[in-house]
mmCIF file of C-alpha atoms in Angstrom:
data_model
loop_
_atom_site.group_PDB
_atom_site.id
_atom_site.type_symbol
_atom_site.label_atom_id
_atom_site.label_comp_id
_atom_site.label_asym_id
_atom_site.label_seq_id
_atom_site.Cartn_x
_atom_site.Cartn_y
_atom_site.Cartn_z
ATOM 1 C CA MET D 914 0.000 0.000 0.000
ATOM 2 C CA LEU D 915 2.518 2.585 1.172
ATOM 3 C CA HIS D 916 6.201 2.568 0.337
ATOM 4 C CA PRO D 917 7.759 0.642 3.259
ATOM 5 C CA SER D 918 11.406 1.513 2.796
ATOM 6 C CA HIS D 919 11.569 5.045 4.115
ATOM 7 C CA GLU D 920 10.668 5.778 7.730
ATOM 8 C CA LEU D 921 10.033 9.440 8.461
ATOM 9 C CA GLU D 922 12.114 10.522 11.415
ATOM 10 C CA PRO D 923 13.159 14.053 12.390
ATOM 11 C CA PRO D 924 16.896 14.413 11.646
ATOM 12 C CA ALA D 925 19.408 15.690 14.160
ATOM 13 C CA ASN D 926 20.589 18.574 11.944
ATOM 14 C CA PRO D 927 17.902 21.204 11.227
ATOM 15 C CA ALA D 928 17.069 22.849 7.848
ATOM 16 C CA ARG D 929 18.521 20.402 5.347
ATOM 17 C CA PHE D 930 17.627 18.573 2.118
ATOM 18 C CA THR D 931 18.455 14.909 1.494
ATOM 19 C CA THR D 932 17.745 12.743 -1.564
ATOM 20 C CA PHE D 933 17.531 9.005 -2.018
ATOM 21 C CA GLY D 934 17.123 6.456 -4.802
ATOM 22 C CA GLU D 935 16.146 2.813 -4.711
ATOM 23 C CA ASN D 936 15.935 -0.004 -7.263
ATOM 24 C CA THR D 937 13.840 -3.027 -6.261
ATOM 25 C CA LEU D 938 14.088 -6.408 -8.025
ATOM 26 C CA ASP D 939 11.597 -9.080 -6.929
ATOM 27 C CA LEU D 940 12.073 -12.479 -8.605
ATOM 28 C CA PRO D 941 10.361 -15.268 -6.594
ATOM 29 C CA GLY D 942 6.768 -16.335 -7.233
ATOM 30 C CA ASN D 943 4.350 -15.506 -10.046
ATOM 31 C CA ARG D 944 4.684 -11.715 -9.747
ATOM 32 C CA ARG D 945 8.195 -10.547 -10.654
ATOM 33 C CA SER D 946 8.845 -6.806 -10.496
ATOM 34 C CA LEU D 947 11.492 -4.229 -11.251
ATOM 35 C CA THR D 948 10.725 -0.790 -9.806
ATOM 36 C CA GLU D 949 12.632 2.422 -9.217
ATOM 37 C CA ALA D 950 11.928 4.986 -6.512
ATOM 38 C CA TYR D 951 13.370 8.467 -6.029
ATOM 39 C CA GLY D 952 12.639 10.950 -3.282
ATOM 40 C CA VAL D 953 13.648 14.038 -1.384
ATOM 41 C CA THR D 954 13.370 14.886 2.308
ATOM 42 C CA TYR D 955 13.265 18.434 3.668
ATOM 43 C CA ALA D 956 13.784 19.080 7.368
ATOM 44 C CA PRO D 957 13.109 22.740 8.268
ATOM 45 C CA ASN D 958 14.073 22.087 11.896
ATOM 46 C CA ALA D 959 14.942 19.303 14.323
ATOM 47 C CA GLN D 960 11.263 18.546 15.076
ATOM 48 C CA MET D 961 9.848 18.240 11.545
ATOM 49 C CA SER D 962 10.616 16.498 8.263
ATOM 50 C CA LEU D 963 8.744 16.299 4.937
ATOM 51 C CA THR D 964 9.318 13.614 2.284
ATOM 52 C CA GLY D 965 8.139 13.228 -1.313
ATOM 53 C CA THR D 966 8.653 10.069 -3.402
ATOM 54 C CA VAL D 967 8.022 9.011 -7.001
ATOM 55 C CA GLU D 968 8.034 5.328 -8.014
ATOM 56 C CA SER D 969 7.747 3.641 -11.418
ATOM 57 C CA GLY D 970 8.337 0.160 -12.782
ATOM 58 C CA THR D 971 6.972 -3.051 -14.273
ATOM 59 C CA VAL D 972 5.343 -6.023 -12.551
ATOM 60 C CA GLN D 973 5.294 -9.303 -14.514
ATOM 61 C CA ASP D 974 2.278 -11.349 -13.398
ATOM 62 C CA ASP D 975 2.014 -14.770 -15.051
ATOM 63 C CA VAL D 976 -1.436 -15.295 -13.533
ATOM 64 C CA ASN D 977 -3.346 -12.070 -14.219
ATOM 65 C CA GLY D 978 -1.126 -10.269 -16.744
ATOM 66 C CA ASP D 979 1.737 -7.773 -16.646
ATOM 67 C CA PHE D 980 1.224 -4.128 -15.693
ATOM 68 C CA GLU D 981 3.086 -0.830 -15.352
ATOM 69 C CA ARG D 982 3.040 1.011 -12.018
ATOM 70 C CA PHE D 983 3.481 4.713 -11.298
ATOM 71 C CA ALA D 984 3.131 6.155 -7.790
ATOM 72 C CA LEU D 985 3.524 9.477 -6.005
ATOM 73 C CA SER D 986 3.623 9.904 -2.240
ATOM 74 C CA PHE D 987 4.070 12.709 0.242
ATOM 75 C CA GLY D 988 4.489 12.512 4.005
ATOM 76 C CA GLY D 989 5.569 14.373 7.071
ATOM 77 C CA VAL D 990 6.348 13.857 10.740
ATOM 78 C CA TYR D 991 6.438 16.251 13.666
ATOM 79 C CA ALA D 992 7.792 15.345 17.098
ATOM 80 C CA ARG D 993 7.984 18.255 19.502
ATOM 81 C CA ASP D 994 9.226 15.986 22.294
ATOM 82 C CA GLU D 995 8.428 12.561 23.796
ATOM 83 C CA ASN D 996 5.006 13.860 24.876
ATOM 84 C CA LEU D 997 3.692 15.041 21.491
ATOM 85 C CA SER D 998 4.184 13.536 18.033
ATOM 86 C CA MET D 999 2.207 13.217 14.807
ATOM 87 C CA ARG D 1000 2.741 11.731 11.353
ATOM 88 C CA ALA D 1001 0.899 11.462 8.038
ATOM 89 C CA ARG D 1002 1.560 10.008 4.595
ATOM 90 C CA ILE D 1003 -0.580 9.924 1.441
ATOM 91 C CA GLU D 1004 0.060 8.009 -1.788
ATOM 92 C CA TYR D 1005 -1.487 7.915 -5.249
ATOM 93 C CA ARG D 1006 -0.837 4.849 -7.414
ATOM 94 C CA ASP D 1007 -1.770 4.213 -11.063
ATOM 95 C CA GLU D 1008 -1.449 0.747 -12.609
ATOM 96 C CA THR D 1009 -1.990 0.002 -16.320
ATOM 97 C CA GLY D 1010 -1.671 -3.454 -17.855
ATOM 98 C CA ASP D 1011 -2.897 -5.982 -20.387
ATOM 99 C CA GLY D 1012 -6.657 -5.526 -20.441
ATOM 100 C CA LEU D 1013 -8.930 -3.600 -18.148
ATOM 101 C CA ALA D 1014 -8.515 -6.148 -15.336
ATOM 102 C CA ARG D 1015 -5.067 -4.726 -14.513
ATOM 103 C CA ASP D 1016 -6.031 -1.026 -14.793
ATOM 104 C CA ARG D 1017 -6.487 0.460 -11.354
ATOM 105 C CA GLU D 1018 -6.164 3.744 -9.449
ATOM 106 C CA THR D 1019 -5.468 3.655 -5.711
ATOM 107 C CA TRP D 1020 -5.316 6.262 -2.954
ATOM 108 C CA ALA D 1021 -3.759 5.360 0.400
ATOM 109 C CA LEU D 1022 -3.425 7.292 3.658
ATOM 110 C CA THR D 1023 -1.806 6.573 6.998
ATOM 111 C CA ALA D 1024 -1.656 8.967 9.956
ATOM 112 C CA GLY D 1025 -0.940 8.865 13.669
ATOM 113 C CA TYR D 1026 -1.095 11.139 16.713
ATOM 114 C CA SER D 1027 0.175 10.771 20.277
ATOM 115 C CA ASN D 1028 -0.171 13.361 23.031
ATOM 116 C CA GLN D 1029 0.386 13.170 26.773
ATOM 117 C CA VAL D 1030 -2.621 15.280 27.723
ATOM 118 C CA ALA D 1031 -2.107 14.897 31.477
ATOM 119 C CA ARG D 1032 0.491 13.560 33.892
ATOM 120 C CA ASP D 1033 -0.794 9.977 33.787
ATOM 121 C CA TRP D 1034 -2.927 10.038 30.606
ATOM 122 C CA ARG D 1035 -2.023 9.777 26.931
ATOM 123 C CA LEU D 1036 -4.283 10.243 23.891
ATOM 124 C CA LEU D 1037 -3.570 8.028 20.857
ATOM 125 C CA ALA D 1038 -5.125 8.172 17.381
ATOM 126 C CA ASN D 1039 -4.368 6.260 14.158
ATOM 127 C CA VAL D 1040 -5.918 6.057 10.695
ATOM 128 C CA ASP D 1041 -5.125 3.672 7.824
ATOM 129 C CA ALA D 1042 -7.211 4.026 4.675
ATOM 130 C CA LEU D 1043 -7.167 2.737 1.100
ATOM 131 C CA VAL D 1044 -9.575 3.305 -1.790
ATOM 132 C CA SER D 1045 -8.964 1.312 -4.978
ATOM 133 C CA ASP D 1046 -10.893 1.910 -8.224
ATOM 134 C CA SER D 1047 -10.791 -0.757 -10.950
ATOM 135 C CA ALA D 1048 -11.388 0.167 -14.604
ATOM 136 C CA GLU D 1049 -13.081 -3.189 -15.260
ATOM 137 C CA SER D 1050 -15.947 -3.533 -12.783
ATOM 138 C CA ASN D 1051 -17.338 -2.152 -9.525
ATOM 139 C CA PHE D 1052 -17.006 -5.661 -8.071
ATOM 140 C CA ARG D 1053 -13.225 -5.230 -8.247
ATOM 141 C CA ASP D 1054 -13.220 -1.904 -6.372
ATOM 142 C CA GLY D 1055 -11.895 -1.977 -2.823
ATOM 143 C CA GLU D 1056 -12.374 0.216 0.228
ATOM 144 C CA TYR D 1057 -10.594 -0.078 3.565
ATOM 145 C CA VAL D 1058 -10.621 2.287 6.538
ATOM 146 C CA ARG D 1059 -9.424 1.518 10.053
ATOM 147 C CA ALA D 1060 -9.574 4.424 12.499
ATOM 148 C CA SER D 1061 -8.758 4.010 16.183
ATOM 149 C CA LEU D 1062 -8.832 6.296 19.195
ATOM 150 C CA GLY D 1063 -7.243 5.317 22.496
ATOM 151 C CA TYR D 1064 -6.948 6.851 25.958
ATOM 152 C CA ALA D 1065 -4.168 5.263 28.008
ATOM 153 C CA TYR D 1066 -3.751 5.491 31.786
ATOM 154 C CA ARG D 1067 -0.134 4.935 32.804
ATOM 155 C CA PRO D 1068 0.534 6.243 36.329
ATOM 156 C CA ILE D 1069 4.019 7.635 36.779
ATOM 157 C CA ASP D 1070 4.102 6.978 40.531
ATOM 158 C CA ASN D 1071 2.652 3.440 40.312
ATOM 159 C CA GLU D 1072 3.719 1.394 37.281
ATOM 160 C CA ARG D 1073 1.927 -1.719 38.559
ATOM 161 C CA PHE D 1074 -1.385 -0.725 36.928
ATOM 162 C CA ASN D 1075 -2.010 0.253 33.286
ATOM 163 C CA MET D 1076 -5.290 0.694 31.415
ATOM 164 C CA LEU D 1077 -6.324 1.457 27.833
ATOM 165 C CA LEU D 1078 -9.740 2.591 26.592
ATOM 166 C CA GLY D 1079 -10.089 1.997 22.853
ATOM 167 C CA LEU D 1080 -12.588 2.818 20.115
ATOM 168 C CA THR D 1081 -12.116 1.375 16.604
ATOM 169 C CA HIS D 1082 -14.071 1.884 13.395
ATOM 170 C CA LEU D 1083 -13.435 -0.606 10.561
ATOM 171 C CA ARG D 1084 -14.825 -0.332 7.046
ATOM 172 C CA ASP D 1085 -13.526 -3.372 5.146
ATOM 173 C CA LEU D 1086 -15.069 -3.718 1.658
ATOM 174 C CA PRO D 1087 -12.522 -5.638 -0.469
ATOM 175 C CA GLY D 1088 -12.913 -6.346 -4.169
ATOM 176 C CA GLU D 1089 -13.520 -9.867 -5.414
ATOM 177 C CA ASP D 1090 -9.771 -10.469 -5.859
ATOM 178 C CA GLN D 1091 -8.522 -8.558 -2.823
ATOM 179 C CA VAL D 1092 -7.412 -9.610 0.639
ATOM 180 C CA ALA D 1093 -9.597 -8.606 3.587
ATOM 181 C CA ALA D 1094 -8.363 -7.189 6.903
ATOM 182 C CA ASN D 1095 -7.880 -10.686 8.353
ATOM 183 C CA GLY D 1096 -5.738 -11.816 5.393
ATOM 184 C CA SER D 1097 -8.413 -13.939 3.711
ATOM 185 C CA THR D 1098 -9.632 -13.625 0.110
ATOM 186 C CA ASN D 1099 -13.015 -15.092 1.099
ATOM 187 C CA ALA D 1100 -13.865 -12.925 4.112
ATOM 188 C CA PRO D 1101 -17.168 -11.020 3.932
ATOM 189 C CA TYR D 1102 -17.748 -7.283 3.838
ATOM 190 C CA GLN D 1103 -17.654 -5.704 7.269
ATOM 191 C CA ILE D 1104 -18.497 -2.323 8.812
ATOM 192 C CA SER D 1105 -17.796 -2.475 12.546
ATOM 193 C CA ASP D 1106 -17.508 -0.268 15.604
ATOM 194 C CA VAL D 1107 -15.618 -1.765 18.550
ATOM 195 C CA PHE D 1108 -15.198 -0.446 22.093
ATOM 196 C CA THR D 1109 -12.695 -2.117 24.432
ATOM 197 C CA VAL D 1110 -11.279 -1.702 27.929
ATOM 198 C CA ALA D 1111 -8.014 -3.496 28.708
ATOM 199 C CA ALA D 1112 -5.948 -3.405 31.895
ATOM 200 C CA ASN D 1113 -2.875 -5.024 33.470
ATOM 201 C CA TYR D 1114 -1.901 -5.223 37.137
ATOM 202 C CA ASP D 1115 1.412 -6.501 38.506
ATOM 203 C CA LEU D 1116 0.551 -8.649 41.520
ATOM 204 C CA ASN D 1117 4.248 -8.924 42.358
ATOM 205 C CA GLU D 1118 7.572 -9.230 40.539
ATOM 206 C CA HIS D 1119 6.584 -12.639 39.108
ATOM 207 C CA PHE D 1120 2.854 -12.451 38.279
ATOM 208 C CA THR D 1121 0.819 -10.023 36.149
ATOM 209 C CA LEU D 1122 -2.946 -10.234 35.833
ATOM 210 C CA GLY D 1123 -4.636 -8.812 32.737
ATOM 211 C CA GLY D 1124 -8.186 -8.506 31.484
ATOM 212 C CA LYS D 1125 -10.127 -7.221 28.495
ATOM 213 C CA ILE D 1126 -13.795 -6.431 27.873
ATOM 214 C CA GLY D 1127 -15.070 -5.510 24.417
ATOM 215 C CA TYR D 1128 -18.294 -4.766 22.560
ATOM 216 C CA ARG D 1129 -18.721 -4.931 18.770
ATOM 217 C CA SER D 1130 -21.582 -3.680 16.603
ATOM 218 C CA SER D 1131 -21.257 -4.769 12.970
ATOM 219 C CA GLN D 1132 -22.912 -4.778 9.589
ATOM 220 C CA VAL D 1133 -21.826 -7.879 7.621
ATOM 221 C CA ALA D 1134 -22.542 -8.970 4.035
ATOM 222 C CA THR D 1135 -21.360 -11.701 1.688
ATOM 223 C CA ARG D 1136 -18.639 -10.393 -0.599
ATOM 224 C CA GLY D 1137 -20.046 -9.005 -3.848
ATOM 225 C CA THR D 1138 -23.488 -8.241 -2.363
ATOM 226 C CA ASP D 1139 -25.047 -5.328 -0.494
ATOM 227 C CA ASP D 1140 -27.294 -7.455 1.741
ATOM 228 C CA PHE D 1141 -25.900 -6.308 5.095
ATOM 229 C CA VAL D 1142 -27.048 -7.921 8.342
ATOM 230 C CA GLY D 1143 -26.537 -6.388 11.789
ATOM 231 C CA THR D 1144 -24.662 -8.386 14.433
ATOM 232 C CA GLU D 1145 -23.393 -7.769 17.976
ATOM 233 C CA ALA D 1146 -20.823 -9.473 20.172
ATOM 234 C CA LEU D 1147 -19.393 -9.201 23.700
ATOM 235 C CA LEU D 1148 -15.837 -10.323 24.502
ATOM 236 C CA THR D 1149 -14.265 -11.104 27.856
ATOM 237 C CA ALA D 1150 -10.671 -12.238 28.287
ATOM 238 C CA LEU D 1151 -8.521 -13.002 31.334
ATOM 239 C CA ARG D 1152 -4.741 -13.430 31.161
ATOM 240 C CA VAL D 1153 -2.001 -14.406 33.607
ATOM 241 C CA ASP D 1154 1.715 -13.845 32.939
ATOM 242 C CA TRP D 1155 4.316 -15.630 35.048
ATOM 243 C CA HIS D 1156 7.894 -14.382 35.003
ATOM 244 C CA VAL D 1157 9.534 -17.681 35.883
ATOM 245 C CA ALA D 1158 13.223 -16.751 35.726
ATOM 246 C CA ASN D 1159 15.550 -14.121 34.309
ATOM 247 C CA VAL D 1160 14.647 -14.688 30.632
ATOM 248 C CA TRP D 1161 11.652 -17.057 30.717
ATOM 249 C CA ASP D 1162 7.937 -16.187 30.844
ATOM 250 C CA VAL D 1163 4.766 -18.290 30.765
ATOM 251 C CA MET D 1164 1.337 -16.953 29.826
ATOM 252 C CA ALA D 1165 -2.211 -18.325 29.803
ATOM 253 C CA GLU D 1166 -5.321 -16.588 28.500
ATOM 254 C CA GLY D 1167 -8.970 -17.588 28.396
ATOM 255 C CA ARG D 1168 -11.554 -15.914 26.134
ATOM 256 C CA ALA D 1169 -15.333 -15.979 25.777
ATOM 257 C CA LEU D 1170 -17.377 -14.394 22.968
ATOM 258 C CA PHE D 1171 -21.111 -13.957 23.526
ATOM 259 C CA ASP D 1172 -23.583 -13.455 20.661
ATOM 260 C CA PRO D 1173 -26.718 -11.878 22.193
ATOM 261 C CA GLU D 1174 -28.787 -12.263 19.017
ATOM 262 C CA ASN D 1175 -28.378 -16.042 18.868
ATOM 263 C CA ASP D 1176 -27.798 -16.463 22.627
ATOM 264 C CA THR D 1177 -24.587 -18.441 22.017
ATOM 265 C CA THR D 1178 -21.149 -18.325 23.617
ATOM 266 C CA GLU D 1179 -17.868 -19.424 22.052
ATOM 267 C CA THR D 1180 -14.792 -20.048 24.186
ATOM 268 C CA GLY D 1181 -11.093 -20.173 23.484
ATOM 269 C CA ALA D 1182 -7.744 -20.295 25.250
ATOM 270 C CA VAL D 1183 -4.051 -19.914 24.543
ATOM 271 C CA VAL D 1184 -0.991 -21.037 26.532
ATOM 272 C CA GLY D 1185 2.559 -20.008 25.647
ATOM 273 C CA VAL D 1186 6.192 -19.940 26.747
ATOM 274 C CA TYR D 1187 8.440 -17.002 25.882
ATOM 275 C CA ARG D 1188 12.160 -16.369 26.078
ATOM 276 C CA GLN D 1189 13.529 -12.835 26.292
ATOM 277 C CA MET D 1190 16.340 -12.584 23.741
ATOM 278 C CA ASN D 1191 17.188 -9.042 24.878
ATOM 279 C CA GLN D 1192 15.432 -5.972 26.283
ATOM 280 C CA ASN D 1193 13.559 -5.377 23.017
ATOM 281 C CA LEU D 1194 12.819 -8.863 21.669
ATOM 282 C CA SER D 1195 10.997 -11.964 22.932
ATOM 283 C CA VAL D 1196 10.336 -15.208 21.042
ATOM 284 C CA GLY D 1197 7.641 -17.641 22.124
ATOM 285 C CA VAL D 1198 5.758 -20.799 21.230
ATOM 286 C CA ALA D 1199 2.066 -21.128 22.075
ATOM 287 C CA TYR D 1200 -0.895 -23.421 21.512
ATOM 288 C CA GLU D 1201 -4.407 -22.078 20.938
ATOM 289 C CA TRP D 1202 -7.826 -23.699 21.301
ATOM 290 C CA GLY D 1203 -11.194 -22.450 20.104
ATOM 291 C CA ALA D 1204 -12.067 -19.765 17.567
ATOM 292 C CA VAL D 1205 -12.115 -16.558 19.626
ATOM 293 C CA SER D 1206 -9.705 -13.734 18.798
ATOM 294 C CA ASP D 1207 -8.824 -10.830 21.060
ATOM 295 C CA ASP D 1208 -9.176 -8.681 17.903
ATOM 296 C CA MET D 1209 -12.944 -8.239 17.677
ATOM 297 C CA THR D 1210 -12.803 -7.036 14.063
ATOM 298 C CA ASP D 1211 -11.696 -10.546 13.003
ATOM 299 C CA ILE D 1212 -15.194 -12.013 12.667
ATOM 300 C CA ASP D 1213 -14.093 -15.208 10.854
ATOM 301 C CA TYR D 1214 -11.228 -16.048 13.188
ATOM 302 C CA ASP D 1215 -9.942 -19.623 13.404
ATOM 303 C CA GLY D 1216 -6.615 -19.744 15.214
ATOM 304 C CA GLN D 1217 -6.406 -23.281 16.560
ATOM 305 C CA GLY D 1218 -3.013 -24.950 16.657
ATOM 306 C CA VAL D 1219 0.621 -24.157 17.377
ATOM 307 C CA LEU D 1220 1.755 -20.528 17.106
ATOM 308 C CA LEU D 1221 5.191 -18.954 16.826
ATOM 309 C CA ASN D 1222 5.094 -15.441 18.251
ATOM 310 C CA ILE D 1223 7.793 -12.760 18.060
ATOM 311 C CA VAL D 1224 7.286 -9.675 20.253
ATOM 312 C CA GLY D 1225 9.291 -6.489 19.769
ATOM 313 C CA LYS D 1226 9.182 -3.385 21.942
ATOM 314 C CA PHE D 1227 10.926 -0.047 21.879
#
């Protein structure tokens, strides 16, 4: 969607221009590509930077046909200090290929905002959006918007307790050949609003107790139709983390998802063992039962089996 190679970070030296160029060659699989990207970054001061990028190239697709790609993007980031930061990036992409099936125009946007509004409270906001227009048929158009607003309570004087209030709006209307938010090409259309409350409390230096309560109101339709049906769901989850030794952790979580319309309850659980590789990276193996995700926008979730989980923090 957005060019992944260039992170926007305020430079140390104020008021400067920098340029970059990149050639990308992708050979494996059915979609081989050769693209070129050029850009310029302007930093008027140490807190702000602006970046513009142009990309062009050819994608060879043995399945659906070759196409030419041209893209323009513009983004910026502002970080006054560790208490206030914001970012935004917008991209326009035009693709033209063999036949109308490969002709497509796409707009993409990503933005984020973080502000410590009070001593122990932080306001968080994020938006990711994509609108894709196919020249062949409306059934191949795609629309995706995920907007989230969070209010985090992180006491400075007592780090044992943390809480996050979250509100998420998801509009996931993929085309017939596009991947939905959960990674599936068969997932239905979904328009959802989700409210969650999550909290953690350190019982002592070895045990942490966590919980989550969520409510989802959705409109769902089979892909390619406009026959939307309203659904609701309530989620409860309880988690225990055990810091066994210096670098080893064990976790267990139980989940229950209640459907008030059908008066049914689904349950699930996950148990895992993690090893801390360093201060910023943990690697774990877990096993999951049931079909209940802690992400309430994943309405067709089926996560049973063994999981390999890598957790990074900064």
